[in-house]
Coordinates of C-alpha atoms and ligand atoms in Angstrom, one line a residue:
Chain M
M124 CA 36.3 22.8 -30.0
L125 CA 36.2 19.7 -27.9
S126 CA 38.9 17.7 -27.5
V127 CA 39.0 14.9 -25.5
E128 CA 42.2 12.9 -25.1
N129 CA 44.2 10.4 -24.3
L130 CA 40.7 9.2 -22.0
E131 CA 40.5 6.5 -19.6
F132 CA 37.4 5.6 -17.4
V133 CA 36.4 3.4 -15.1
Y134 CA 34.0 1.9 -13.2
N135 CA 33.8 1.3 -9.0
D136 CA 37.2 1.6 -9.9
V137 CA 37.6 -1.9 -11.0
V138 CA 36.0 -2.0 -14.5
L139 CA 38.0 -0.1 -17.4
V140 CA 35.3 0.8 -19.5
L141 CA 37.7 2.8 -21.7
R142 CA 41.5 2.4 -22.6
G143 CA 42.4 5.8 -24.0
I144 CA 40.0 6.6 -26.4
S145 CA 40.6 10.7 -28.0
L146 CA 38.2 12.3 -30.4
Q147 CA 37.2 15.8 -31.7
V148 CA 34.9 18.5 -32.3
P149 CA 35.9 20.6 -33.9
T150 CA 33.5 24.4 -34.0
G151 CA 30.3 24.8 -35.7
K152 CA 30.8 20.7 -37.3
I153 CA 29.0 17.1 -36.7
V154 CA 31.0 15.4 -35.8
A155 CA 29.2 11.3 -35.4
L156 CA 30.3 8.6 -32.8
L157 CA 29.1 4.8 -33.5
G158 CA 29.3 1.6 -31.9
A159 CA 28.1 -0.9 -30.2
N160 CA 26.4 -2.1 -27.3
G161 CA 28.4 -1.4 -24.1
A162 CA 30.5 0.0 -26.5
G163 CA 31.5 2.7 -23.8
K164 CA 29.5 5.2 -26.1
T165 CA 27.2 7.0 -23.1
T166 CA 30.4 5.9 -20.6
T167 CA 32.3 9.2 -22.6
V168 CA 29.6 11.8 -22.1
R169 CA 28.9 10.6 -18.9
A170 CA 33.3 11.5 -18.7
I171 CA 32.6 15.2 -20.8
T172 CA 29.6 16.3 -19.3
G173 CA 30.5 15.3 -15.6
L174 CA 27.9 12.4 -14.9
A175 CA 30.7 10.0 -13.7
A176 CA 30.2 10.1 -10.3
V177 CA 26.8 8.9 -10.2
H178 CA 27.9 6.5 -11.5
E179 CA 30.9 5.5 -9.4
G180 CA 33.1 5.9 -12.9
D181 CA 35.4 7.7 -12.5
I182 CA 38.4 9.4 -14.8
T183 CA 41.9 7.7 -14.5
K184 CA 44.1 8.7 -17.6
G185 CA 43.4 11.9 -20.1
S186 CA 41.6 14.7 -20.8
V187 CA 38.8 16.9 -21.6
Q188 CA 39.4 20.2 -23.3
F189 CA 36.6 22.7 -24.1
E190 CA 37.1 26.0 -26.1
G191 CA 40.8 25.8 -25.1
A192 CA 40.0 24.9 -21.0
D193 CA 40.7 22.0 -19.1
I194 CA 37.1 20.5 -18.1
T195 CA 38.4 17.4 -16.6
G196 CA 36.2 15.9 -13.7
R197 CA 34.0 19.8 -13.2
D198 CA 31.2 19.3 -12.3
P199 CA 27.9 19.0 -14.9
S200 CA 26.4 22.4 -13.5
D201 CA 30.2 23.9 -14.9
V202 CA 29.9 22.1 -17.8
V203 CA 26.9 23.1 -19.0
R204 CA 26.9 26.5 -18.6
L205 CA 30.4 26.6 -20.1
G206 CA 28.3 25.8 -23.1
I207 CA 28.3 22.2 -23.3
S208 CA 24.9 20.6 -22.9
Q209 CA 23.4 16.7 -23.9
V210 CA 20.1 14.7 -24.6
M211 CA 20.3 12.3 -23.0
E212 CA 20.4 7.8 -23.8
G213 CA 17.2 7.3 -23.2
R214 CA 15.3 10.4 -22.9
R215 CA 15.1 11.1 -19.6
I216 CA 12.4 13.7 -19.4
F217 CA 10.6 14.8 -16.3
A218 CA 7.6 12.6 -16.8
E219 CA 5.3 14.5 -14.3
L220 CA 6.1 17.6 -14.7
T221 CA 4.1 19.6 -17.7
V222 CA 6.4 20.3 -20.9
L223 CA 7.0 23.8 -20.0
E224 CA 8.3 22.8 -17.2
N225 CA 10.6 20.0 -18.4
L226 CA 12.6 23.7 -21.1
R227 CA 12.0 25.4 -18.1
A228 CA 13.9 23.1 -15.3
G229 CA 16.4 23.3 -19.2
A230 CA 16.8 26.5 -18.6
Y231 CA 18.0 26.8 -15.1
T232 CA 21.3 27.5 -15.8
N233 CA 20.5 30.2 -18.8
R234 CA 18.0 32.9 -17.3
A235 CA 18.8 35.4 -19.1
G236 CA 18.3 33.6 -22.2
M237 CA 15.8 31.8 -21.3
S238 CA 12.5 33.2 -23.5
A239 CA 14.8 33.1 -26.5
S240 CA 15.8 30.4 -26.5
M241 CA 12.1 29.1 -25.2
D242 CA 11.5 30.2 -29.0
R243 CA 14.1 28.8 -30.7
V244 CA 12.4 25.8 -29.2
M245 CA 9.7 25.9 -30.4
A246 CA 10.3 27.5 -33.6
L247 CA 12.2 24.1 -33.9
F248 CA 9.2 21.6 -32.8
P249 CA 6.2 22.9 -33.9
R250 CA 4.2 20.0 -31.4
L251 CA 5.8 21.2 -28.3
V252 CA 3.3 24.1 -28.4
E253 CA 0.9 22.8 -29.2
K254 CA 1.4 20.0 -26.1
R255 CA 3.1 22.7 -23.9
S256 CA 0.3 22.2 -21.0
A257 CA 0.1 17.9 -21.1
T258 CA 2.0 16.0 -19.4
A259 CA 5.0 15.4 -20.4
G260 CA 5.3 12.1 -19.7
Y261 CA 2.1 11.3 -21.5
L262 CA 3.8 12.1 -24.9
S263 CA 4.3 10.2 -27.6
G264 CA 8.5 8.7 -27.8
G265 CA 8.6 10.9 -30.5
E266 CA 7.5 13.7 -28.6
Q267 CA 9.4 12.5 -25.8
Q268 CA 13.0 12.7 -27.8
M269 CA 11.9 16.2 -29.0
L270 CA 10.6 17.5 -25.8
A271 CA 14.5 16.0 -24.3
I272 CA 16.7 18.2 -27.6
G273 CA 14.2 21.3 -26.5
R274 CA 15.0 20.7 -22.7
A275 CA 19.0 20.4 -23.5
L276 CA 18.7 23.6 -26.2
M277 CA 17.2 25.7 -23.6
Q278 CA 21.1 26.1 -21.9
N279 CA 21.9 27.6 -25.6
P280 CA 24.7 25.2 -25.8
K281 CA 28.0 25.9 -28.0
L282 CA 28.0 22.1 -27.8
L283 CA 25.0 19.9 -27.8
I284 CA 25.7 15.8 -27.6
L285 CA 22.8 13.6 -28.2
D286 CA 23.6 10.1 -27.2
E287 CA 21.4 8.0 -29.6
P288 CA 18.8 9.2 -30.3
S289 CA 17.3 7.8 -33.0
L290 CA 16.4 4.5 -30.5
G291 CA 13.4 3.1 -30.9
L292 CA 12.0 5.9 -33.3
A293 CA 9.8 4.8 -36.3
P294 CA 12.2 6.1 -39.3
L295 CA 10.4 8.7 -40.8
L296 CA 10.7 9.9 -37.1
V297 CA 14.2 9.2 -37.0
K298 CA 14.5 11.2 -40.6
Q299 CA 12.0 13.8 -38.8
I300 CA 15.3 13.8 -35.8
R301 CA 17.8 14.0 -38.4
D302 CA 16.6 16.9 -40.5
I303 CA 16.4 18.9 -36.9
V304 CA 20.2 17.9 -36.1
V305 CA 20.6 19.0 -39.5
E306 CA 18.8 22.2 -38.5
I307 CA 20.6 23.2 -35.6
N308 CA 23.9 23.0 -36.1
Q309 CA 23.3 25.0 -39.2
Q310 CA 22.2 27.4 -36.4
G311 CA 25.6 27.8 -35.4
T312 CA 25.3 25.2 -32.4
S313 CA 28.5 22.2 -33.0
V314 CA 27.8 18.8 -31.9
L315 CA 28.9 15.2 -30.9
L316 CA 25.9 12.3 -32.0
I317 CA 26.4 9.4 -30.8
E318 CA 23.6 6.6 -32.8
Q319 CA 23.5 3.1 -33.7
N320 CA 21.9 3.7 -36.9
A321 CA 25.2 4.2 -38.8
N322 CA 23.0 5.2 -42.0
M323 CA 21.5 8.3 -40.5
A324 CA 24.8 9.8 -38.4
L325 CA 26.6 9.4 -41.5
S326 CA 25.1 11.3 -43.9
I327 CA 24.7 14.0 -41.9
A328 CA 28.3 13.8 -40.2
H329 CA 31.1 16.5 -41.0
H330 CA 33.5 13.9 -39.4
G331 CA 33.0 9.9 -37.8
Y332 CA 34.3 8.0 -35.4
I333 CA 34.1 3.8 -35.0
M334 CA 34.4 3.2 -31.2
E335 CA 35.0 -0.9 -29.9
T336 CA 34.9 -2.1 -26.4
G337 CA 36.2 1.7 -25.2
K338 CA 38.9 1.7 -28.0
M339 CA 38.7 4.6 -31.2
V340 CA 38.4 1.7 -33.8
M341 CA 38.0 4.0 -37.1
D342 CA 37.3 7.2 -37.6
G343 CA 37.4 9.9 -41.2
D344 CA 35.6 11.4 -43.7
P345 CA 31.9 9.5 -42.9
A346 CA 31.0 9.1 -47.0
K347 CA 34.6 6.7 -46.2
L348 CA 33.3 5.0 -43.2
L349 CA 30.4 4.0 -45.1
K350 CA 31.6 2.5 -47.8
D351 CA 34.0 0.4 -46.4
E352 CA 33.0 -3.3 -46.5
D353 CA 33.6 -4.0 -42.3
V354 CA 31.0 0.0 -42.0
Q355 CA 28.3 -2.1 -44.4
E356 CA 28.7 -5.4 -43.2
F357 CA 28.5 -4.8 -39.3
Y358 CA 26.4 -1.3 -39.1
L359 CA 24.2 -1.8 -41.7
G360 CA 23.6 -4.9 -42.1
L361 CA 24.5 -4.7 -45.9
H362 CA 27.0 -8.0 -46.6
G363 CA 25.6 -10.0 -43.5
D364 CA 24.5 -13.4 -43.7
E365 CA 24.5 -14.2 -40.3
G366 CA 21.3 -13.0 -38.3
D367 CA 23.0 -11.5 -35.2
R368 CA 24.6 -9.1 -34.6
K369 CA 28.9 -10.2 -34.2
S370 CA 31.4 -7.6 -32.6
F371 CA 32.6 -5.5 -35.5
R372 CA 36.7 -7.8 -34.6
D373 CA 34.6 -10.7 -34.5
V374 CA 33.3 -10.0 -38.8
K375 CA 37.2 -9.0 -39.6
H376 CA 38.6 -12.7 -37.6
Y377 CA 36.0 -14.2 -39.5
K378 CA 37.2 -12.6 -42.6
R379 CA 40.2 -13.6 -42.4
R380 CA 39.2 -16.6 -41.6
K381 CA 37.7 -17.3 -44.7
R382 CA 40.4 -15.8 -46.7
W383 CA 42.2 -17.9 -44.6
L384 CA 40.1 -21.2 -45.8
S385 CA 39.1 -21.4 -48.9
Chain I
M260 CA -26.4 -1.7 24.5
T261 CA -23.8 -0.4 22.8
D262 CA -26.2 1.3 20.4
T263 CA -28.2 3.3 23.3
L264 CA -24.8 4.6 24.3
I265 CA -24.2 6.2 20.8
L266 CA -27.3 6.9 21.1
A267 CA -26.4 9.2 24.7
Q268 CA -23.6 10.9 22.9
A269 CA -24.8 11.5 20.2
T270 CA -28.2 13.8 21.4
V271 CA -25.5 14.8 24.8
G272 CA -22.9 16.1 22.9
G273 CA -25.3 17.3 19.7
I274 CA -25.2 19.3 16.6
E275 CA -22.5 22.4 18.4
Q276 CA -20.4 19.9 20.6
F277 CA -19.9 18.0 16.2
W278 CA -18.8 21.1 15.3
Q279 CA -15.9 22.2 18.5
M280 CA -14.8 17.9 17.2
V281 CA -14.2 19.6 13.8
V282 CA -12.6 22.8 15.3
G283 CA -10.5 21.5 17.7
G284 CA -9.8 18.5 14.6
L285 CA -8.6 20.7 11.5
A286 CA -6.3 22.7 14.3
L287 CA -4.3 19.4 15.3
G288 CA -4.3 18.4 11.2
T289 CA -2.9 21.9 10.2
I290 CA 0.3 21.3 12.4
Y291 CA 0.3 17.6 11.1
A292 CA -0.1 19.0 8.0
L293 CA 2.4 21.3 8.2
L294 CA 5.0 19.0 9.4
A295 CA 4.6 16.0 6.5
M296 CA 4.7 18.7 4.0
G297 CA 7.6 19.5 5.2
F298 CA 8.8 16.0 6.1
V299 CA 7.0 14.9 2.2
I300 CA 9.4 18.0 0.4
I301 CA 12.3 16.5 2.1
F302 CA 12.0 13.0 0.9
K303 CA 11.1 13.6 -2.4
A304 CA 14.0 15.6 -2.7
T305 CA 16.7 14.3 -1.0
Q306 CA 15.3 10.7 -0.1
V307 CA 15.9 11.1 3.0
V308 CA 13.4 10.3 5.6
N309 CA 14.0 12.2 8.2
F310 CA 13.5 10.9 11.8
A311 CA 15.1 14.3 12.8
H312 CA 11.7 15.6 12.1
G313 CA 10.5 16.1 15.3
A314 CA 13.3 17.3 16.5
L315 CA 13.2 20.1 13.9
V316 CA 9.9 21.2 15.0
A317 CA 11.5 21.7 18.9
V318 CA 14.3 24.0 17.3
G319 CA 12.0 26.0 15.5
A320 CA 9.5 26.5 18.6
F321 CA 12.5 27.1 20.9
L322 CA 14.5 29.9 18.5
V323 CA 10.9 31.6 18.9
A324 CA 10.8 31.7 22.2
L325 CA 14.8 32.8 21.8
T326 CA 13.6 35.5 19.3
A327 CA 10.6 36.8 21.1
V328 CA 10.9 36.6 24.2
E329 CA 14.9 35.7 25.8
I330 CA 16.7 38.1 23.3
D331 CA 13.2 40.4 23.2
V332 CA 14.0 40.8 19.0
P333 CA 13.8 42.4 16.9
G334 CA 11.4 44.6 19.5
R335 CA 14.0 45.5 21.7
W336 CA 15.0 48.4 18.2
I337 CA 11.1 49.1 17.8
P338 CA 9.5 49.9 21.7
S339 CA 6.8 51.2 20.3
A340 CA 5.6 48.9 17.9
P341 CA 2.6 47.1 18.5
T342 CA 3.3 44.0 20.3
W343 CA 1.8 42.2 18.1
V344 CA 4.1 43.6 15.6
T345 CA 7.0 42.6 17.4
W346 CA 5.9 39.4 18.0
A347 CA 4.7 38.6 14.9
L348 CA 8.6 39.4 13.4
A349 CA 9.9 37.9 15.8
A350 CA 8.6 34.8 15.3
V351 CA 9.3 35.4 11.5
L352 CA 12.9 35.6 12.5
G353 CA 12.6 32.5 14.7
V354 CA 11.7 30.4 12.1
A355 CA 14.1 32.0 9.2
L356 CA 16.8 30.7 12.0
G357 CA 15.2 27.8 12.2
G358 CA 14.7 27.2 8.7
A359 CA 19.0 27.6 8.6
A360 CA 19.4 25.1 10.9
G361 CA 17.7 23.1 9.1
M362 CA 20.2 24.2 5.8
V363 CA 23.7 24.4 7.8
L364 CA 22.4 20.5 9.5
E365 CA 22.1 18.8 6.3
R366 CA 25.1 20.8 5.3
L367 CA 27.7 19.4 7.2
F368 CA 25.1 15.5 8.6
I369 CA 23.5 14.8 5.2
R370 CA 25.5 16.0 2.2
P371 CA 28.5 13.7 3.3
M372 CA 26.7 11.2 3.4
V373 CA 25.0 11.8 0.1
G374 CA 25.8 8.4 -2.1
E375 CA 25.7 5.7 1.4
P376 CA 22.7 3.8 1.7
L377 CA 19.8 5.1 2.2
F378 CA 19.2 3.2 5.2
Q379 CA 22.3 4.3 7.2
I380 CA 21.5 8.5 6.3
A381 CA 17.6 7.6 8.0
I382 CA 19.6 6.1 10.7
L383 CA 22.0 9.1 10.8
T384 CA 18.7 11.2 11.1
V385 CA 17.7 9.0 14.0
G386 CA 21.1 10.6 15.6
L387 CA 20.0 14.0 15.1
D388 CA 17.2 14.4 16.4
I389 CA 18.1 12.8 19.5
V390 CA 20.9 15.6 19.4
L391 CA 18.5 18.9 18.8
R392 CA 16.3 17.3 21.5
T393 CA 18.9 17.1 23.9
I394 CA 19.6 20.6 23.2
V395 CA 16.1 21.9 23.3
D396 CA 15.6 20.2 26.8
D397 CA 18.5 21.3 27.8
F398 CA 17.0 25.3 28.0
A399 CA 14.0 24.8 28.1
G400 CA 12.8 21.9 30.8
L401 CA 10.3 20.0 31.6
D402 CA 8.1 23.2 32.4
G403 CA 9.0 24.8 28.8
R404 CA 9.5 27.9 27.6
P405 CA 6.5 30.2 26.8
L406 CA 6.2 32.0 23.6
A407 CA 4.6 34.1 24.4
D408 CA 2.0 35.1 22.2
P409 CA -0.3 38.0 21.7
W410 CA -3.1 35.8 22.0
G411 CA -2.7 34.4 24.9
T412 CA -6.6 32.5 25.5
A413 CA -8.5 34.8 23.7
T414 CA -11.5 32.8 22.1
A415 CA -13.8 33.9 19.7
T416 CA -17.5 32.7 19.0
I417 CA -18.3 31.9 16.1
G418 CA -22.2 30.6 15.6
P419 CA -22.5 27.2 18.1
V420 CA -18.0 27.2 18.7
T421 CA -15.8 28.6 20.9
V422 CA -12.8 28.5 18.9
P423 CA -9.3 30.3 20.6
H424 CA -7.8 33.1 18.4
T425 CA -4.6 31.1 18.0
Q426 CA -6.7 28.7 16.7
L427 CA -7.9 30.7 13.8
V428 CA -4.8 32.9 13.2
Q429 CA -3.4 29.1 12.9
L430 CA -6.0 28.1 9.9
G431 CA -5.2 31.2 7.9
V432 CA -1.5 30.5 8.8
T433 CA -1.4 27.1 7.0
V434 CA -3.5 28.4 4.1
V435 CA -1.4 30.9 3.6
A436 CA 1.5 28.4 4.4
V437 CA 0.0 25.9 1.3
V438 CA -0.4 28.9 -1.2
A439 CA 3.0 29.5 -0.9
V440 CA 4.3 26.3 -1.2
A441 CA 1.7 26.3 -4.4
L442 CA 3.5 29.3 -5.6
F443 CA 7.5 28.0 -4.9
F444 CA 7.4 24.5 -7.1
R445 CA 6.1 26.8 -10.2
S446 CA 9.1 28.9 -9.4
R447 CA 11.7 28.6 -11.3
T448 CA 13.9 26.2 -8.6
G449 CA 10.3 25.1 -7.3
V450 CA 10.4 23.2 -10.8
A451 CA 14.1 22.8 -10.3
M452 CA 13.1 20.5 -7.5
R453 CA 10.9 19.2 -9.1
A454 CA 12.6 17.9 -11.3
T455 CA 15.4 16.5 -9.3
A456 CA 13.0 14.4 -6.9
F457 CA 11.9 13.1 -10.1
D458 CA 15.7 12.2 -11.9
Q459 CA 18.5 13.5 -10.0
E460 CA 20.7 12.6 -13.1
A461 CA 18.8 13.6 -15.7
A462 CA 18.1 17.1 -13.3
R463 CA 22.1 17.5 -12.4
A464 CA 22.7 17.3 -16.3
Q465 CA 19.9 20.4 -16.9
G466 CA 23.2 21.9 -14.9
I467 CA 20.7 22.3 -11.8
T468 CA 22.9 22.8 -8.8
V469 CA 21.5 18.8 -6.8
G470 CA 23.0 20.0 -3.8
R471 CA 21.9 23.1 -3.4
I472 CA 18.0 21.9 -4.1
F473 CA 18.5 19.4 -1.2
G474 CA 19.6 22.6 1.0
L475 CA 16.6 24.7 0.0
S476 CA 14.4 21.8 1.3
W477 CA 16.1 21.2 4.7
L478 CA 15.4 24.8 4.5
L479 CA 11.6 24.3 3.5
G480 CA 11.3 21.5 5.9
A481 CA 12.6 23.2 8.9
V482 CA 10.8 26.4 7.7
L483 CA 7.4 24.6 7.9
A484 CA 7.5 22.5 11.2
G485 CA 9.4 25.3 12.5
V486 CA 5.8 26.7 11.8
A487 CA 3.7 23.7 13.3
G488 CA 6.0 24.2 16.3
I489 CA 5.0 27.5 17.5
F490 CA 1.5 26.4 17.6
A491 CA 2.2 22.9 18.8
S492 CA 3.6 25.6 22.4
I493 CA 1.2 27.6 22.5
F494 CA -2.8 28.3 23.9
P495 CA -4.2 26.2 24.0
R496 CA -1.2 22.6 22.5
A497 CA 0.9 23.9 25.6
A498 CA 2.6 26.7 27.5
G499 CA 5.6 27.2 25.2
V500 CA 8.4 25.1 23.9
S501 CA 9.4 21.9 26.3
S502 CA 11.1 19.1 25.4
A503 CA 7.4 17.0 24.7
T504 CA 7.0 19.8 21.8
A505 CA 9.0 17.1 19.2
F506 CA 6.4 14.1 20.0
V507 CA 4.1 16.3 18.3
A508 CA 5.7 14.3 15.1
F509 CA 4.5 11.0 16.7
G510 CA 0.7 12.1 16.0
A511 CA 2.1 13.5 12.1
F512 CA 3.6 10.0 11.0
P513 CA 0.5 8.1 10.6
A514 CA -0.2 11.7 9.0
I515 CA 2.7 11.0 5.8
I516 CA 2.2 7.6 5.1
L517 CA -1.2 7.5 4.6
G518 CA -0.6 9.8 2.0
G519 CA 2.2 8.4 0.9
L520 CA 4.8 9.5 1.9
D521 CA 6.1 11.2 -1.4
S522 CA 3.2 13.1 -1.3
I523 CA 2.4 16.3 -0.9
V524 CA -1.4 16.5 -1.1
G525 CA -1.5 13.6 0.8
A526 CA 0.8 15.0 3.5
I527 CA -2.4 18.0 3.7
V528 CA -4.9 15.5 3.6
G529 CA -3.5 13.0 5.8
G530 CA -2.5 15.8 8.6
I531 CA -5.9 16.9 8.0
V532 CA -7.6 13.1 7.6
I533 CA -5.7 12.8 11.6
G534 CA -7.0 15.8 13.3
L535 CA -9.8 15.0 12.7
A536 CA -9.7 11.5 13.4
E537 CA -8.3 12.1 16.7
S538 CA -10.5 15.4 17.5
A539 CA -13.5 12.4 16.6
A540 CA -12.2 9.6 18.9
S541 CA -11.6 11.9 22.0
V542 CA -14.4 13.1 21.7
Y543 CA -16.8 10.2 20.7
L544 CA -15.0 7.9 22.4
T545 CA -14.6 8.4 25.8
G546 CA -17.9 6.3 27.1
F547 CA -15.3 3.5 25.1
S548 CA -12.3 4.3 28.0
N549 CA -13.0 0.5 29.9
V550 CA -12.8 -1.3 26.3
L551 CA -10.4 0.9 24.5
G552 CA -8.6 1.8 27.1
S553 CA -8.4 6.1 28.3
G554 CA -5.4 7.4 25.6
F555 CA -7.4 6.2 22.4
S556 CA -7.0 9.0 20.8
A557 CA -3.9 8.6 20.6
I558 CA -3.7 6.1 18.8
I559 CA -6.3 6.2 17.0
G560 CA -3.7 7.7 13.9
Y561 CA -1.9 4.0 14.6
V562 CA -5.2 2.1 13.9
I563 CA -6.7 4.0 10.6
M564 CA -2.4 4.4 9.1
L565 CA -2.5 0.3 9.5
L566 CA -6.5 0.0 8.0
V567 CA -5.0 2.0 5.0
L568 CA -2.1 -0.2 4.5
L569 CA -4.2 -3.4 4.3
I570 CA -6.1 -1.9 1.3
R571 CA -3.8 0.8 -0.1
P572 CA 0.4 -0.6 0.8
Y573 CA 1.9 3.1 -0.7
G574 CA -1.0 5.5 0.7
L575 CA -4.0 7.4 -0.2
F576 CA -2.0 9.1 -2.4
G577 CA 1.4 8.1 -2.7
T578 CA 2.9 7.0 -5.9
E579 CA 3.6 2.4 -6.2
E580 CA 6.4 2.2 -6.4
V581 CA 8.2 4.6 -3.8
R582 CA 12.0 4.8 -6.0
R583 CA 14.5 4.9 -7.4
V584 CA 18.0 5.8 -5.5
Ligands
ATP844 N1 27.5 2.2 -14.0 C1 28.1 1.3 -14.6 N2 29.0 0.2 -13.6 C2 29.8 -0.8 -13.7 N3 29.5 -0.8 -15.5 C3 29.3 0.1 -16.3 C4 27.9 1.3 -15.7 N4 27.1 1.5 -17.3 C5 27.7 1.4 -17.7 N5 29.0 0.1 -17.6 C6 29.6 -1.0 -18.4 O1 31.0 0.3 -19.6 C7 30.4 -0.8 -20.7 C8 30.1 0.2 -21.6 O2 28.3 1.1 -21.8 P1 28.7 2.0 -21.8 O3 26.7 2.4 -21.6 O4 29.2 3.8 -22.4 O5 27.8 1.7 -24.1 P2 27.2 1.7 -24.5 O6 28.2 1.8 -26.0 O7 26.1 3.4 -24.4 O8 26.1 1.0 -25.5 P3 24.5 1.8 -25.4 O9 24.8 1.4 -27.1 O10 23.8 0.1 -24.9 O11 23.8 2.5 -24.6 C9 29.1 -1.7 -20.6 O12 30.4 -3.1 -20.4 C10 28.9 -1.6 -19.2 O13 28.3 -2.8 -18.7
MG845 MG1 24.7 4.6 -24.7

């Protein structure tokens, strides 16, 4: 469905942030994309959804294909109309608007299907029904994340991209968001789930990618990734005895050195 | 000494003078409010400080002079219709053309500048202002071109005050305009405009065509400016659109700042307050012209603006950080 081929991305004509990444999201699946801070996950989303220009960024190589059509560098409104919606990093709800107005803003491209999408969103998030007339800025963090997801669903997307939806949420809410992502997927929407919470993402994904400083370093079956020692050490903190998180490469390097020393 | 003077004024003027002052102030205030509203809509949606707004007022009035008098459209096709109907239609057409002009200006001069520093865009609008005013001046000159409105100099007496018919129309039209703007902001496109004003990137991510919203905000701003332009160009303010018409924006500027630059409610309240203040100053402070100078009512708005800014730097209704780019 979505196929990113060998993508290179540059900010301000100089900062090379994506160094030829490729990834696929098959129809109907959940694909997880993991990576540390600054790996380039959000940049990947911007490259796919046409928000590069806002950040003085450019795709310098490679392509983005969606359902067989080349959508590299297309306008964000075209991308949304073609069926790719996103839940932006940091929620980015319209805080001065009411919940209902946020959802209506989400449905801008989907005038005909608006009421059907509204029903779907309200069924997924009963909390938003209660709060529909509230000013969005006064919602709790969890409610805001639900609103951000609901707003994206108003576009009735074929593919939903979520950029760190669990960020800053309590464990119970993370679980709730995870269940909702599964439900959305079961309703027929493909999902690209970007996360630092590897446990959460890999527990529901059909395929996982791991990205490091603008490159894909690993990909495969989520269960295998979860069992991988390096992934465990770096993302789940299971083996690691050092408190501060180091780069994925550093972990490998450090282990190699340990082996060499012993 | 001063005390007795004020007393004398109050007794001479009395309650009638007071109400006359209020009506005059409201009439002026609605012109400022219309102007300020349009300015704020453009600023909120696009972050552009539009120094050409005064010129849009003149352009709007100029186009109405054109449609209502010069080329008489649609009047020439429906000669049997009552004058007020043909005039109203011509005014709507002229104002609509003014709105279209605003949209075209945005597309030609502002849109290509998106992403450039906002200061540069503001300077560009200064240039735009000069060019547009020069064009209107060439057409209208200092003498002015009449808009030939159907109300002329007729007045009505309501209780203790005498009100020109034009000002009654003006109050009514302003109320309609405010309601229309309020309704617009609840519509699909209006919600999209507010979303864009709040977070442009997030609006783009929803598929909102931000460029279209920009154009629309200029259309709205120019329409409101055109309506203000009509009332600034007819009895009792002026005898037609002239090179002085654009200067009404200087009076509206304190209203915009007073209201808080990014608040539409603030623009309306600011407009009315400054209008009333100017009117009150011209009635009650004339006795102090030896101290304050003769034209004090013209700058009272700026005095109020400065006083308010001392206490509330973001205006009465403005949000604190005038914000993200
Ligand atoms: N607008 C920009 N201009 C220049 N550099 C940028 C810009 N946005 C991001 N970068 C840089 O690109 C790199 C990747 O950033 P990106 O936001 O894509 O990472 P991320 O994987 O989403 O990180 P996080 O998990 O913190 O959200 C970082 O080094 C960042 O500093
Ligand atoms: Mg990110």
